[in-house]
Amino acid sequence: MSRRALRRLRGEQRGQEPLGPGALQFVLHDDDDVEEEGPKRGPGGRRPRGPGKEGVRVNNRFELINIEDLEEAPGVNGDRTDCLLIDAAASGNKRRAQRGHSESKKDGDVTDAAVPPEQSNTSGKLRKKKRKQKNKKNAAGESSENGLEDIDRILERIEDASGSSRPGPPPLSAKKHVLYVEHRHLNPDTELKRYFGARAVLGEQRPRQRQRVYPKCTWLTTPKSAWPRYTKPGLSMRLLESRKGRSAFAFEHSEEYQQTQHRFLAAVESMEPNNMVVLLQTSPYHVDSLLQLSDACRFQEDQEMARDLVERALYSMECAFHPLFSLTSGTCRLDYRRPENRSFYLALYKQMSFLEKRGCPRTALEYCKLILSLEPDEDPLCMLLLLDHLALRARSYEYLIRLFQEWEAHRNLSQLPNFAFSVPLAYFLLSQQADLPDQELSSAKEKASLLIQQALIMFPGVLMPLLEYCSVRPDATVAAHRFFGPDAEISQPPALSQLVSLYLGRSHFLWKEPATMSWLEENVHEVLQAVDAGDPAVEACENRRKVLYQRAPRNIHRHVVLSEIKEAIAALPPDVSTQSVLGYDPLPPLDTIYSYVRPERLSPVSHGNTIALFFRSLLPNYTVEGERPEDGGAGGPHLDQGLNRLMLALRDMMANFHFHDLEVPHEDHLEGDEWD
């Protein structure tokens, strides 16, 4: 048995045995790996083998593993690593057997004789095996590189075919739903990083603390350290039904949350914002209180605080999500008729408005798609009147065109003025991209010209106000023609005038580019030629306008109220403009589904005199004793209309009521008067 094996059995290692008298003599033994002169390392960090050396000896107790092969082998594939370990173990066993055989013959003496032929054959086989492994590795690397190059070529061909190399977000896959929402686009920092860089966006943010204060990670908002510590306010979500791949959910209020909701309604009736602040001190995550106080801050020009309150409301509602509720799938539904669900709609809409004003149209577009996906058939906030505007601002022309192509058949999007003008504008802007083939450029421009001519024939009352918004004076031919004259705008039905005012007040600046205006001018002259030629489509569109746009539905009125566009609000019908609009629930649906009712309130007569009751009746939310707004009262809608007329008359009377100062008699008259 060799001395190396004996040392291993005794548990000793090299360099730990006591030094003897001849320990410092430089005698080369069989188990020494040190040469007198430090040999130079060959390529790959290996020592060149001398004529008297057997092989690589590693001074560790795991000698059977070939370290050089392990370092050279890639560690990604487990099969490759196992093969190397097996080969290294086999080669180690052979070397140890040869070493033991030679040591038993020579009994530990070191000689400089030539290496035996068996050992040389073994080392030659090892070299050949290593060369084969290197060749295999090089071949695999070359094949992988060639495969990657082939994949790159395929991707380039796909991009060239689909045109995804254009600026802006890539086109959506056909497998994804048109209302599919991407998580990364719900974060405004993603868009801001693309505009200004990560250092400018994240430079002022503090590093995250190690202790997690908040219970979960959220997608809609990022919790802030300045917020109150989150405790469950009693808000939850339940699954109502799941049918045909769609799931219906609903928010629920616990008894404690219901009591907070009743206190919130009382604070709203008091018309005192300080009462809302006191309520939020006890219930810091009550959603309706946060939204109402956000509106108050916005009216006072405190935009930062208003946005912070909306984000806190979104965080409170996201923490209450059902485990199966998904923001991105486009298959989860929330019924707007339930008052508990309306807060989520309004919070998303307010957050979307803040993002648009902040300069993040791509993120705002994602929020718009999210709101529309919650109830796409009814569309309670009428997001289709806003989606095209955000898509154009975000330069998502492909998405807008795809939505129009898929929904035109069953939703008649071309009958909305905003889609009738935005889709051809998207085609035209798409044709202005320099990296498109000439054939696609020409086809996109032809499609844009065809659609804009149809839009001008269907909605002739849009042209002159649009030119006025853009500060462009039309030429004499257009201004003098009866088709685009003042009669076109005056003869519009009221509902159509409201839609046109909403579109022009929001999207008129998208038409101010000189190239866009010259393209519009060309198509206006084409339309005038068709009108003069007696095209039957002109008369058909006129008849269609008279039939379709008699009265706008309630969701359009709700959208106009939320948009706060002055031109559109001025076009609201009188029965809507005279109603009291509550910020936390604007124009609630007439078929509301109540899960709980508010307890009866005490009559104001028992708590005040006649004068106080009179001034209280001037409030927009005043109701007659014993009646509830949701029940309609004993008199129904006629009584509500009578109360509205009475309130309007009282307000006019109070506005025109003036106190006249009595003439004070002069002192000389007082002195001259005599008492009888």
mmCIF file with all atom_site columns, N, CA and C in Angstrom, residues 207-262:
data_model
loop_
_atom_site.group_PDB
_atom_site.id
_atom_site.type_symbol
_atom_site.label_atom_id
_atom_site.label_alt_id
_atom_site.label_comp_id
_atom_site.label_asym_id
_atom_site.label_entity_id
_atom_site.label_seq_id
_atom_site.pdbx_PDB_ins_code
_atom_site.Cartn_x
_atom_site.Cartn_y
_atom_site.Cartn_z
_atom_site.occupancy
_atom_site.B_iso_or_equiv
_atom_site.pdbx_formal_charge
_atom_site.auth_seq_id
_atom_site.auth_comp_id
_atom_site.auth_asym_id
_atom_site.auth_atom_id
_atom_site.pdbx_PDB_model_num
ATOM 1   N N  . PRO A 1 207 ? -34.631 53.336 -1.417  1.00 0.00 ? 207 PRO A N  1
ATOM 2   C CA . PRO A 1 207 ? -34.613 51.867 -1.484  1.00 0.00 ? 207 PRO A CA 1
ATOM 3   C C  . PRO A 1 207 ? -35.681 51.273 -0.586  1.00 0.00 ? 207 PRO A C  1
ATOM 4   N N  . ARG A 1 208 ? -36.155 50.134 -0.986  1.00 0.00 ? 208 ARG A N  1
ATOM 5   C CA . ARG A 1 208 ? -37.229 49.494 -0.236  1.00 0.00 ? 208 ARG A CA 1
ATOM 6   C C  . ARG A 1 208 ? -36.730 49.010 1.126   1.00 0.00 ? 208 ARG A C  1
ATOM 7   N N  . GLN A 1 209 ? -37.603 49.111 2.088   1.00 0.00 ? 209 GLN A N  1
ATOM 8   C CA . GLN A 1 209 ? -37.254 48.640 3.416   1.00 0.00 ? 209 GLN A CA 1
ATOM 9   C C  . GLN A 1 209 ? -37.316 47.118 3.456   1.00 0.00 ? 209 GLN A C  1
ATOM 10  N N  . ARG A 1 210 ? -36.562 46.567 4.389   1.00 0.00 ? 210 ARG A N  1
ATOM 11  C CA . ARG A 1 210 ? -36.551 45.110 4.491   1.00 0.00 ? 210 ARG A CA 1
ATOM 12  C C  . ARG A 1 210 ? -37.857 44.567 5.058   1.00 0.00 ? 210 ARG A C  1
ATOM 13  N N  . GLN A 1 211 ? -38.445 45.289 5.982   1.00 0.00 ? 211 GLN A N  1
ATOM 14  C CA . GLN A 1 211 ? -39.691 44.843 6.569   1.00 0.00 ? 211 GLN A CA 1
ATOM 15  C C  . GLN A 1 211 ? -40.836 45.247 5.662   1.00 0.00 ? 211 GLN A C  1
ATOM 16  N N  . ARG A 1 212 ? -41.668 44.283 5.336   1.00 0.00 ? 212 ARG A N  1
ATOM 17  C CA . ARG A 1 212 ? -42.802 44.536 4.467   1.00 0.00 ? 212 ARG A CA 1
ATOM 18  C C  . ARG A 1 212 ? -43.953 45.065 5.305   1.00 0.00 ? 212 ARG A C  1
ATOM 19  N N  . VAL A 1 213 ? -44.309 46.304 5.041   1.00 0.00 ? 213 VAL A N  1
ATOM 20  C CA . VAL A 1 213 ? -45.401 46.916 5.784   1.00 0.00 ? 213 VAL A CA 1
ATOM 21  C C  . VAL A 1 213 ? -46.738 46.532 5.170   1.00 0.00 ? 213 VAL A C  1
ATOM 22  N N  . TYR A 1 214 ? -46.772 46.297 3.857   1.00 0.00 ? 214 TYR A N  1
ATOM 23  C CA . TYR A 1 214 ? -48.016 46.060 3.166   1.00 0.00 ? 214 TYR A CA 1
ATOM 24  C C  . TYR A 1 214 ? -48.164 44.567 2.871   1.00 0.00 ? 214 TYR A C  1
ATOM 25  N N  . PRO A 1 215 ? -49.382 44.058 2.849   1.00 0.00 ? 215 PRO A N  1
ATOM 26  C CA . PRO A 1 215 ? -49.561 42.611 2.824   1.00 0.00 ? 215 PRO A CA 1
ATOM 27  C C  . PRO A 1 215 ? -49.280 41.957 1.487   1.00 0.00 ? 215 PRO A C  1
ATOM 28  N N  . LYS A 1 216 ? -49.397 42.654 0.371   1.00 0.00 ? 216 LYS A N  1
ATOM 29  C CA . LYS A 1 216 ? -49.260 41.998 -0.921  1.00 0.00 ? 216 LYS A CA 1
ATOM 30  C C  . LYS A 1 216 ? -48.723 42.981 -1.955  1.00 0.00 ? 216 LYS A C  1
ATOM 31  N N  . CYS A 1 217 ? -48.228 42.400 -3.043  1.00 0.00 ? 217 CYS A N  1
ATOM 32  C CA . CYS A 1 217 ? -47.753 43.211 -4.161  1.00 0.00 ? 217 CYS A CA 1
ATOM 33  C C  . CYS A 1 217 ? -48.937 43.493 -5.085  1.00 0.00 ? 217 CYS A C  1
ATOM 34  N N  . THR A 1 218 ? -49.045 44.709 -5.544  1.00 0.00 ? 218 THR A N  1
ATOM 35  C CA . THR A 1 218 ? -50.181 45.122 -6.359  1.00 0.00 ? 218 THR A CA 1
ATOM 36  C C  . THR A 1 218 ? -49.702 45.598 -7.718  1.00 0.00 ? 218 THR A C  1
ATOM 37  N N  . TRP A 1 219 ? -50.641 45.591 -8.683  1.00 0.00 ? 219 TRP A N  1
ATOM 38  C CA . TRP A 1 219 ? -50.322 45.986 -10.050 1.00 0.00 ? 219 TRP A CA 1
ATOM 39  C C  . TRP A 1 219 ? -50.774 47.404 -10.355 1.00 0.00 ? 219 TRP A C  1
ATOM 40  N N  . LEU A 1 220 ? -51.852 47.849 -9.766  1.00 0.00 ? 220 LEU A N  1
ATOM 41  C CA . LEU A 1 220 ? -52.415 49.151 -10.130 1.00 0.00 ? 220 LEU A CA 1
ATOM 42  C C  . LEU A 1 220 ? -51.659 50.301 -9.499  1.00 0.00 ? 220 LEU A C  1
ATOM 43  N N  . THR A 1 221 ? -51.197 50.136 -8.287  1.00 0.00 ? 221 THR A N  1
ATOM 44  C CA . THR A 1 221 ? -50.499 51.204 -7.587  1.00 0.00 ? 221 THR A CA 1
ATOM 45  C C  . THR A 1 221 ? -49.312 50.635 -6.831  1.00 0.00 ? 221 THR A C  1
ATOM 46  N N  . THR A 1 222 ? -48.431 51.521 -6.430  1.00 0.00 ? 222 THR A N  1
ATOM 47  C CA . THR A 1 222 ? -47.294 51.169 -5.580  1.00 0.00 ? 222 THR A CA 1
ATOM 48  C C  . THR A 1 222 ? -47.509 51.796 -4.210  1.00 0.00 ? 222 THR A C  1
ATOM 49  N N  . PRO A 1 223 ? -47.627 51.002 -3.155  1.00 0.00 ? 223 PRO A N  1
ATOM 50  C CA . PRO A 1 223 ? -47.869 51.584 -1.820  1.00 0.00 ? 223 PRO A CA 1
ATOM 51  C C  . PRO A 1 223 ? -46.737 52.520 -1.413  1.00 0.00 ? 223 PRO A C  1
ATOM 52  N N  . LYS A 1 224 ? -47.088 53.575 -0.725  1.00 0.00 ? 224 LYS A N  1
ATOM 53  C CA . LYS A 1 224 ? -46.123 54.575 -0.287  1.00 0.00 ? 224 LYS A CA 1
ATOM 54  C C  . LYS A 1 224 ? -45.950 54.494 1.226   1.00 0.00 ? 224 LYS A C  1
ATOM 55  N N  . SER A 1 225 ? -44.767 54.846 1.649   1.00 0.00 ? 225 SER A N  1
ATOM 56  C CA . SER A 1 225 ? -44.467 54.777 3.082   1.00 0.00 ? 225 SER A CA 1
ATOM 57  C C  . SER A 1 225 ? -45.241 55.808 3.884   1.00 0.00 ? 225 SER A C  1
ATOM 58  N N  . ALA A 1 226 ? -45.692 56.884 3.241   1.00 0.00 ? 226 ALA A N  1
ATOM 59  C CA . ALA A 1 226 ? -46.430 57.926 3.958   1.00 0.00 ? 226 ALA A CA 1
ATOM 60  C C  . ALA A 1 226 ? -47.885 57.553 4.205   1.00 0.00 ? 226 ALA A C  1
ATOM 61  N N  . TRP A 1 227 ? -48.357 56.488 3.578   1.00 0.00 ? 227 TRP A N  1
ATOM 62  C CA . TRP A 1 227 ? -49.735 56.081 3.775   1.00 0.00 ? 227 TRP A CA 1
ATOM 63  C C  . TRP A 1 227 ? -49.938 55.484 5.162   1.00 0.00 ? 227 TRP A C  1
ATOM 64  N N  . PRO A 1 228 ? -51.163 55.522 5.678   1.00 0.00 ? 228 PRO A N  1
ATOM 65  C CA . PRO A 1 228 ? -51.430 54.834 6.955   1.00 0.00 ? 228 PRO A CA 1
ATOM 66  C C  . PRO A 1 228 ? -51.258 53.330 6.801   1.00 0.00 ? 228 PRO A C  1
ATOM 67  N N  . ARG A 1 229 ? -50.976 52.701 7.906   1.00 0.00 ? 229 ARG A N  1
ATOM 68  C CA . ARG A 1 229 ? -50.793 51.254 7.881   1.00 0.00 ? 229 ARG A CA 1
ATOM 69  C C  . ARG A 1 229 ? -52.093 50.586 7.449   1.00 0.00 ? 229 ARG A C  1
ATOM 70  N N  . TYR A 1 230 ? -51.979 49.639 6.512   1.00 0.00 ? 230 TYR A N  1
ATOM 71  C CA . TYR A 1 230 ? -53.180 49.034 5.937   1.00 0.00 ? 230 TYR A CA 1
ATOM 72  C C  . TYR A 1 230 ? -53.796 48.029 6.896   1.00 0.00 ? 230 TYR A C  1
ATOM 73  N N  . THR A 1 231 ? -55.061 48.183 7.126   1.00 0.00 ? 231 THR A N  1
ATOM 74  C CA . THR A 1 231 ? -55.878 47.201 7.836   1.00 0.00 ? 231 THR A CA 1
ATOM 75  C C  . THR A 1 231 ? -57.124 46.976 7.005   1.00 0.00 ? 231 THR A C  1
ATOM 76  N N  . LYS A 1 232 ? -57.612 45.773 6.982   1.00 0.00 ? 232 LYS A N  1
ATOM 77  C CA . LYS A 1 232 ? -58.758 45.447 6.140   1.00 0.00 ? 232 LYS A CA 1
ATOM 78  C C  . LYS A 1 232 ? -59.966 46.283 6.552   1.00 0.00 ? 232 LYS A C  1
ATOM 79  N N  . PRO A 1 233 ? -60.497 47.085 5.636   1.00 0.00 ? 233 PRO A N  1
ATOM 80  C CA . PRO A 1 233 ? -61.632 47.951 6.009   1.00 0.00 ? 233 PRO A CA 1
ATOM 81  C C  . PRO A 1 233 ? -62.977 47.254 5.996   1.00 0.00 ? 233 PRO A C  1
ATOM 82  N N  . GLY A 1 234 ? -63.022 45.981 5.628   1.00 0.00 ? 234 GLY A N  1
ATOM 83  C CA . GLY A 1 234 ? -64.293 45.276 5.518   1.00 0.00 ? 234 GLY A CA 1
ATOM 84  C C  . GLY A 1 234 ? -64.778 45.141 4.099   1.00 0.00 ? 234 GLY A C  1
ATOM 85  N N  . LEU A 1 235 ? -63.897 45.382 3.132   1.00 0.00 ? 235 LEU A N  1
ATOM 86  C CA . LEU A 1 235 ? -64.239 45.277 1.715   1.00 0.00 ? 235 LEU A CA 1
ATOM 87  C C  . LEU A 1 235 ? -63.722 43.953 1.178   1.00 0.00 ? 235 LEU A C  1
ATOM 88  N N  . SER A 1 236 ? -64.545 43.235 0.454   1.00 0.00 ? 236 SER A N  1
ATOM 89  C CA . SER A 1 236 ? -64.164 41.934 -0.098  1.00 0.00 ? 236 SER A CA 1
ATOM 90  C C  . SER A 1 236 ? -64.828 41.762 -1.458  1.00 0.00 ? 236 SER A C  1
ATOM 91  N N  . MET A 1 237 ? -64.490 40.671 -2.130  1.00 0.00 ? 237 MET A N  1
ATOM 92  C CA . MET A 1 237 ? -65.043 40.366 -3.446  1.00 0.00 ? 237 MET A CA 1
ATOM 93  C C  . MET A 1 237 ? -65.457 38.902 -3.481  1.00 0.00 ? 237 MET A C  1
ATOM 94  N N  . ARG A 1 238 ? -66.579 38.629 -4.113  1.00 0.00 ? 238 ARG A N  1
ATOM 95  C CA . ARG A 1 238 ? -67.048 37.250 -4.240  1.00 0.00 ? 238 ARG A CA 1
ATOM 96  C C  . ARG A 1 238 ? -67.355 36.943 -5.700  1.00 0.00 ? 238 ARG A C  1
ATOM 97  N N  . LEU A 1 239 ? -67.298 35.665 -6.011  1.00 0.00 ? 239 LEU A N  1
ATOM 98  C CA . LEU A 1 239 ? -67.588 35.180 -7.364  1.00 0.00 ? 239 LEU A CA 1
ATOM 99  C C  . LEU A 1 239 ? -69.075 34.882 -7.463  1.00 0.00 ? 239 LEU A C  1
ATOM 100 N N  . LEU A 1 240 ? -69.741 35.544 -8.398  1.00 0.00 ? 240 LEU A N  1
ATOM 101 C CA . LEU A 1 240 ? -71.176 35.326 -8.570  1.00 0.00 ? 240 LEU A CA 1
ATOM 102 C C  . LEU A 1 240 ? -71.463 34.117 -9.441  1.00 0.00 ? 240 LEU A C  1
ATOM 103 N N  . GLU A 1 241 ? -70.868 34.075 -10.618 1.00 0.00 ? 241 GLU A N  1
ATOM 104 C CA . GLU A 1 241 ? -71.076 32.945 -11.521 1.00 0.00 ? 241 GLU A CA 1
ATOM 105 C C  . GLU A 1 241 ? -69.942 32.915 -12.534 1.00 0.00 ? 241 GLU A C  1
ATOM 106 N N  . SER A 1 242 ? -69.776 31.744 -13.122 1.00 0.00 ? 242 SER A N  1
ATOM 107 C CA . SER A 1 242 ? -68.777 31.552 -14.173 1.00 0.00 ? 242 SER A CA 1
ATOM 108 C C  . SER A 1 242 ? -69.429 30.753 -15.285 1.00 0.00 ? 242 SER A C  1
ATOM 109 N N  . ARG A 1 243 ? -69.526 31.369 -16.464 1.00 0.00 ? 243 ARG A N  1
ATOM 110 C CA . ARG A 1 243 ? -70.247 30.737 -17.560 1.00 0.00 ? 243 ARG A CA 1
ATOM 111 C C  . ARG A 1 243 ? -69.646 31.171 -18.881 1.00 0.00 ? 243 ARG A C  1
ATOM 112 N N  . LYS A 1 244 ? -69.431 30.202 -19.760 1.00 0.00 ? 244 LYS A N  1
ATOM 113 C CA . LYS A 1 244 ? -68.924 30.443 -21.111 1.00 0.00 ? 244 LYS A CA 1
ATOM 114 C C  . LYS A 1 244 ? -67.589 31.176 -21.098 1.00 0.00 ? 244 LYS A C  1
ATOM 115 N N  . GLY A 1 245 ? -66.730 30.777 -20.177 1.00 0.00 ? 245 GLY A N  1
ATOM 116 C CA . GLY A 1 245 ? -65.404 31.374 -20.110 1.00 0.00 ? 245 GLY A CA 1
ATOM 117 C C  . GLY A 1 245 ? -65.355 32.739 -19.484 1.00 0.00 ? 245 GLY A C  1
ATOM 118 N N  . ARG A 1 246 ? -66.469 33.260 -18.965 1.00 0.00 ? 246 ARG A N  1
ATOM 119 C CA . ARG A 1 246 ? -66.505 34.566 -18.327 1.00 0.00 ? 246 ARG A CA 1
ATOM 120 C C  . ARG A 1 246 ? -66.957 34.412 -16.885 1.00 0.00 ? 246 ARG A C  1
ATOM 121 N N  . SER A 1 247 ? -66.360 35.196 -16.015 1.00 0.00 ? 247 SER A N  1
ATOM 122 C CA . SER A 1 247 ? -66.645 35.124 -14.580 1.00 0.00 ? 247 SER A CA 1
ATOM 123 C C  . SER A 1 247 ? -67.174 36.471 -14.123 1.00 0.00 ? 247 SER A C  1
ATOM 124 N N  . ALA A 1 248 ? -68.274 36.434 -13.380 1.00 0.00 ? 248 ALA A N  1
ATOM 125 C CA . ALA A 1 248 ? -68.893 37.643 -12.846 1.00 0.00 ? 248 ALA A CA 1
ATOM 126 C C  . ALA A 1 248 ? -68.561 37.752 -11.368 1.00 0.00 ? 248 ALA A C  1
ATOM 127 N N  . PHE A 1 249 ? -68.043 38.907 -10.970 1.00 0.00 ? 249 PHE A N  1
ATOM 128 C CA . PHE A 1 249 ? -67.649 39.164 -9.586  1.00 0.00 ? 249 PHE A CA 1
ATOM 129 C C  . PHE A 1 249 ? -68.426 40.365 -9.063  1.00 0.00 ? 249 PHE A C  1
ATOM 130 N N  . ALA A 1 250 ? -68.358 40.546 -7.761  1.00 0.00 ? 250 ALA A N  1
ATOM 131 C CA . ALA A 1 250 ? -69.009 41.693 -7.125  1.00 0.00 ? 250 ALA A CA 1
ATOM 132 C C  . ALA A 1 250 ? -68.300 41.986 -5.815  1.00 0.00 ? 250 ALA A C  1
ATOM 133 N N  . PHE A 1 251 ? -68.110 43.278 -5.530  1.00 0.00 ? 251 PHE A N  1
ATOM 134 C CA . PHE A 1 251 ? -67.563 43.683 -4.240  1.00 0.00 ? 251 PHE A CA 1
ATOM 135 C C  . PHE A 1 251 ? -68.654 43.570 -3.177  1.00 0.00 ? 251 PHE A C  1
ATOM 136 N N  . GLU A 1 252 ? -68.214 43.312 -1.952  1.00 0.00 ? 252 GLU A N  1
ATOM 137 C CA . GLU A 1 252 ? -69.130 43.179 -0.823  1.00 0.00 ? 252 GLU A CA 1
ATOM 138 C C  . GLU A 1 252 ? -68.675 44.068 0.317   1.00 0.00 ? 252 GLU A C  1
ATOM 139 N N  . HIS A 1 253 ? -69.648 44.608 1.049   1.00 0.00 ? 253 HIS A N  1
ATOM 140 C CA . HIS A 1 253 ? -69.383 45.444 2.216   1.00 0.00 ? 253 HIS A CA 1
ATOM 141 C C  . HIS A 1 253 ? -69.780 44.676 3.471   1.00 0.00 ? 253 HIS A C  1
ATOM 142 N N  . SER A 1 254 ? -68.872 44.615 4.418   1.00 0.00 ? 254 SER A N  1
ATOM 143 C CA . SER A 1 254 ? -69.209 44.011 5.708   1.00 0.00 ? 254 SER A CA 1
ATOM 144 C C  . SER A 1 254 ? -70.085 44.968 6.515   1.00 0.00 ? 254 SER A C  1
ATOM 145 N N  . GLU A 1 255 ? -70.566 44.505 7.649   1.00 0.00 ? 255 GLU A N  1
ATOM 146 C CA . GLU A 1 255 ? -71.422 45.358 8.472   1.00 0.00 ? 255 GLU A CA 1
ATOM 147 C C  . GLU A 1 255 ? -70.669 46.604 8.944   1.00 0.00 ? 255 GLU A C  1
ATOM 148 N N  . GLU A 1 256 ? -69.408 46.421 9.294   1.00 0.00 ? 256 GLU A N  1
ATOM 149 C CA . GLU A 1 256 ? -68.616 47.575 9.716   1.00 0.00 ? 256 GLU A CA 1
ATOM 150 C C  . GLU A 1 256 ? -68.436 48.560 8.569   1.00 0.00 ? 256 GLU A C  1
ATOM 151 N N  . TYR A 1 257 ? -68.196 48.052 7.369   1.00 0.00 ? 257 TYR A N  1
ATOM 152 C CA . TYR A 1 257 ? -68.039 48.933 6.212   1.00 0.00 ? 257 TYR A CA 1
ATOM 153 C C  . TYR A 1 257 ? -69.353 49.622 5.867   1.00 0.00 ? 257 TYR A C  1
ATOM 154 N N  . GLN A 1 258 ? -70.463 48.942 6.061   1.00 0.00 ? 258 GLN A N  1
ATOM 155 C CA . GLN A 1 258 ? -71.759 49.573 5.815   1.00 0.00 ? 258 GLN A CA 1
ATOM 156 C C  . GLN A 1 258 ? -71.996 50.748 6.761   1.00 0.00 ? 258 GLN A C  1
ATOM 157 N N  . GLN A 1 259 ? -71.620 50.582 8.023   1.00 0.00 ? 259 GLN A N  1
ATOM 158 C CA . GLN A 1 259 ? -71.758 51.697 8.960   1.00 0.00 ? 259 GLN A CA 1
ATOM 159 C C  . GLN A 1 259 ? -70.887 52.876 8.539   1.00 0.00 ? 259 GLN A C  1
ATOM 160 N N  . THR A 1 260 ? -69.672 52.576 8.068   1.00 0.00 ? 260 THR A N  1
ATOM 161 C CA . THR A 1 260 ? -68.803 53.647 7.562   1.00 0.00 ? 260 THR A CA 1
ATOM 162 C C  . THR A 1 260 ? -69.413 54.311 6.331   1.00 0.00 ? 260 THR A C  1
ATOM 163 N N  . GLN A 1 261 ? -70.053 53.509 5.470   1.00 0.00 ? 261 GLN A N  1
ATOM 164 C CA . GLN A 1 261 ? -70.699 54.070 4.279   1.00 0.00 ? 261 GLN A CA 1
ATOM 165 C C  . GLN A 1 261 ? -71.850 54.991 4.665   1.00 0.00 ? 261 GLN A C  1
ATOM 166 N N  . HIS A 1 262 ? -72.629 54.647 5.685   1.00 0.00 ? 262 HIS A N  1
ATOM 167 C CA . HIS A 1 262 ? -73.716 55.520 6.130   1.00 0.00 ? 262 HIS A CA 1
ATOM 168 C C  . HIS A 1 262 ? -73.165 56.834 6.694   1.00 0.00 ? 262 HIS A C  1
#
